[in-house]
Structure formats: structure tokens, C-alpha cells
């Protein structure tokens, strides 16, 4: 791990809501936090053979663990929320499919929460030592 950088790969599922039954495609997503831009998280993944990056506010992702949050990503508005009785079931990001339909990315809430905890811990340590 590079100093001042937290990175984690998580497996997410892209759910196409326009398809009958909501077909799913597993994708590997890279979560990236850097001390140089401490209030943002970069989410990267491959779509249609191209690398796609979204930037979210760290606060938007953290708050979404408790209640739905709207947050801007580089290519437009995304809505982030958790679901399930204990909110551990999934962490969801609503997206617009390339074909114009709606879909979402789904990950385990614990994967996202662990990444955010590491980023916030690194931010606190860095702030305390400055």
C-alpha cells in the first residue's frame, strides 16, 4: 500500500433493471482514496472495454450506510443507499445503463464500510500528525 493511499478491490454486481428478471453481470470495482484529495473516493471499473471512473464525496458514501444519499459522480447524479433488514445486505449505486435504462451496482455493505473505515482512519492519523 502506498503512503496516503487506501485502495481496495470489491466484487460488485451490475443489475440491468430494464431486462426481464433484472439480469446481472459481476464486475470488479476498484475503490481508491488518497490523502491528496481526502474528501473524495474514486470508483473505477471497466464498462464496454473502457475504464470508467466515478468520484463520490467521502461523506456521501459514509452517510449512505445509514440513509439514502444523492451524490454527484463525474458522469452525473448517482443515488447511493443500503438495503436489507440490518442494512448489511447490499450497498447500491443507481446508474444509467448505456442503453438509456436504469440499473444499479450492488456490493456487500461490509466491503464498502471496511474501505471507508480504513480511509477515515488514515485521514485521522494524517490530521493528528500534521
Coordinates of C-alpha atoms in Angstrom, one line a residue:
X1 CA 0.0 0.0 0.0
X2 CA 1.3 3.4 -0.9
X3 CA 1.6 6.0 1.8
X4 CA -1.5 8.2 2.0
X5 CA -3.5 5.9 -0.3
X6 CA -6.2 3.4 0.5
X7 CA -7.2 1.0 -2.3
X8 CA -9.5 -2.0 -2.3
X9 CA -11.0 -4.2 -4.9
X10 CA -14.5 -5.3 -4.4
X11 CA -16.8 -7.5 -6.4
X12 CA -20.0 -5.7 -7.4
X13 CA -22.9 -6.8 -9.5
X14 CA -24.3 -4.7 -12.3
X15 CA -28.1 -5.2 -12.3
X16 CA -29.9 -4.3 -15.5
X17 CA -33.3 -3.2 -14.4
X18 CA -34.7 -2.9 -17.9
X19 CA -34.2 -6.7 -18.5
X20 CA -36.9 -9.1 -17.6
X21 CA -35.8 -10.6 -14.3
X22 CA -33.1 -8.0 -13.9
X23 CA -30.1 -9.7 -15.4
X24 CA -26.8 -9.4 -13.6
X25 CA -23.2 -9.0 -14.5
X26 CA -20.4 -9.4 -11.9
X27 CA -17.7 -6.7 -12.2
X28 CA -14.5 -6.0 -10.3
X29 CA -14.5 -2.4 -8.9
X30 CA -11.5 -0.5 -7.5
X31 CA -12.1 1.8 -4.6
X32 CA -9.4 4.5 -4.2
X33 CA -8.9 7.1 -1.5
X34 CA -5.9 9.4 -1.4
X35 CA -4.7 11.9 1.2
X36 CA -4.1 14.4 -1.6
X37 CA -7.9 14.6 -2.1
X38 CA -9.2 13.4 1.3
X39 CA -12.9 14.2 0.8
X40 CA -13.4 12.1 -2.3
X41 CA -13.4 8.5 -3.3
X42 CA -12.7 7.3 -6.8
X43 CA -14.6 4.2 -8.0
X44 CA -13.2 2.6 -11.1
X45 CA -14.4 -0.3 -13.3
X46 CA -14.4 -1.4 -16.9
X47 CA -17.5 -1.0 -19.0
X48 CA -17.7 -1.9 -22.6
X49 CA -13.9 -2.4 -22.7
X50 CA -13.2 1.1 -21.4
X51 CA -12.1 2.2 -17.9
X52 CA -14.7 4.3 -16.2
X53 CA -14.1 6.4 -13.1
X54 CA -16.7 8.0 -10.8
X55 CA -15.8 10.3 -8.0
X56 CA -18.0 10.4 -4.9
X57 CA -17.8 12.5 -1.8
X58 CA -16.5 10.5 1.1
X59 CA -19.3 12.0 3.2
X60 CA -21.9 10.8 0.7
X61 CA -20.7 7.2 0.8
X62 CA -20.4 7.2 4.6
X63 CA -23.8 8.7 5.1
X64 CA -25.4 6.2 2.7
X65 CA -24.5 3.5 5.1
X66 CA -27.3 5.0 7.3
X67 CA -29.8 6.5 4.8
X68 CA -30.1 7.1 1.0
X69 CA -27.9 9.8 -0.3
X70 CA -27.7 11.6 -3.7
X71 CA -24.2 12.4 -4.8
X72 CA -22.6 13.6 -7.9
X73 CA -20.3 11.4 -9.9
X74 CA -18.3 12.6 -12.9
X75 CA -20.9 11.4 -15.3
X76 CA -24.0 12.6 -13.5
X77 CA -26.1 12.1 -10.4
X78 CA -25.9 8.8 -8.6
X79 CA -28.1 7.7 -5.7
X80 CA -26.4 5.6 -3.0
X81 CA -28.2 3.5 -0.4
X82 CA -28.2 0.3 1.6
X83 CA -30.9 -2.2 1.9
X84 CA -31.8 -5.3 3.9
X85 CA -33.3 -5.6 7.3
X86 CA -29.9 -5.0 9.0
X87 CA -28.5 -2.8 6.2
X88 CA -25.8 -5.4 5.6
X89 CA -27.3 -7.0 2.5
X90 CA -26.1 -4.6 -0.2
X91 CA -24.7 -1.2 -0.9
X92 CA -26.3 0.1 -4.1
X93 CA -25.5 2.8 -6.6
X94 CA -28.2 3.6 -9.1
X95 CA -26.8 4.1 -12.6
X96 CA -28.0 4.8 -16.0
X97 CA -27.2 1.9 -18.4
X98 CA -25.5 2.7 -21.7
X99 CA -28.7 1.8 -23.5
X100 CA -30.6 4.5 -21.5
X101 CA -32.3 2.2 -19.0
X102 CA -31.8 2.3 -15.3
X103 CA -29.8 -0.2 -13.3
X104 CA -27.6 -0.3 -10.3
X105 CA -24.3 -1.6 -8.9
X106 CA -24.6 -3.7 -5.9
X107 CA -21.9 -4.6 -3.3
X108 CA -21.8 -6.0 0.2
X109 CA -22.2 -3.2 2.6
X110 CA -19.4 -4.6 4.8
X111 CA -16.9 -4.3 1.9
X112 CA -17.7 -0.6 1.4
X113 CA -17.8 0.1 5.2
X114 CA -14.4 -1.5 5.7
X115 CA -12.9 0.6 2.9
X116 CA -14.4 3.8 4.3
X117 CA -13.2 2.9 7.8
X118 CA -9.6 2.5 6.5
X119 CA -9.8 5.8 4.6
X120 CA -11.3 7.7 7.6
X121 CA -8.6 6.1 9.9
X122 CA -5.8 7.2 7.5
X123 CA -7.3 10.7 7.4
X124 CA -7.5 11.0 11.2
X125 CA -3.9 9.7 11.6
X126 CA -2.7 12.1 9.0
X127 CA -4.5 15.0 10.6
X128 CA -3.2 14.2 14.0
X129 CA 0.4 14.1 12.9
X130 CA 0.3 17.4 10.9

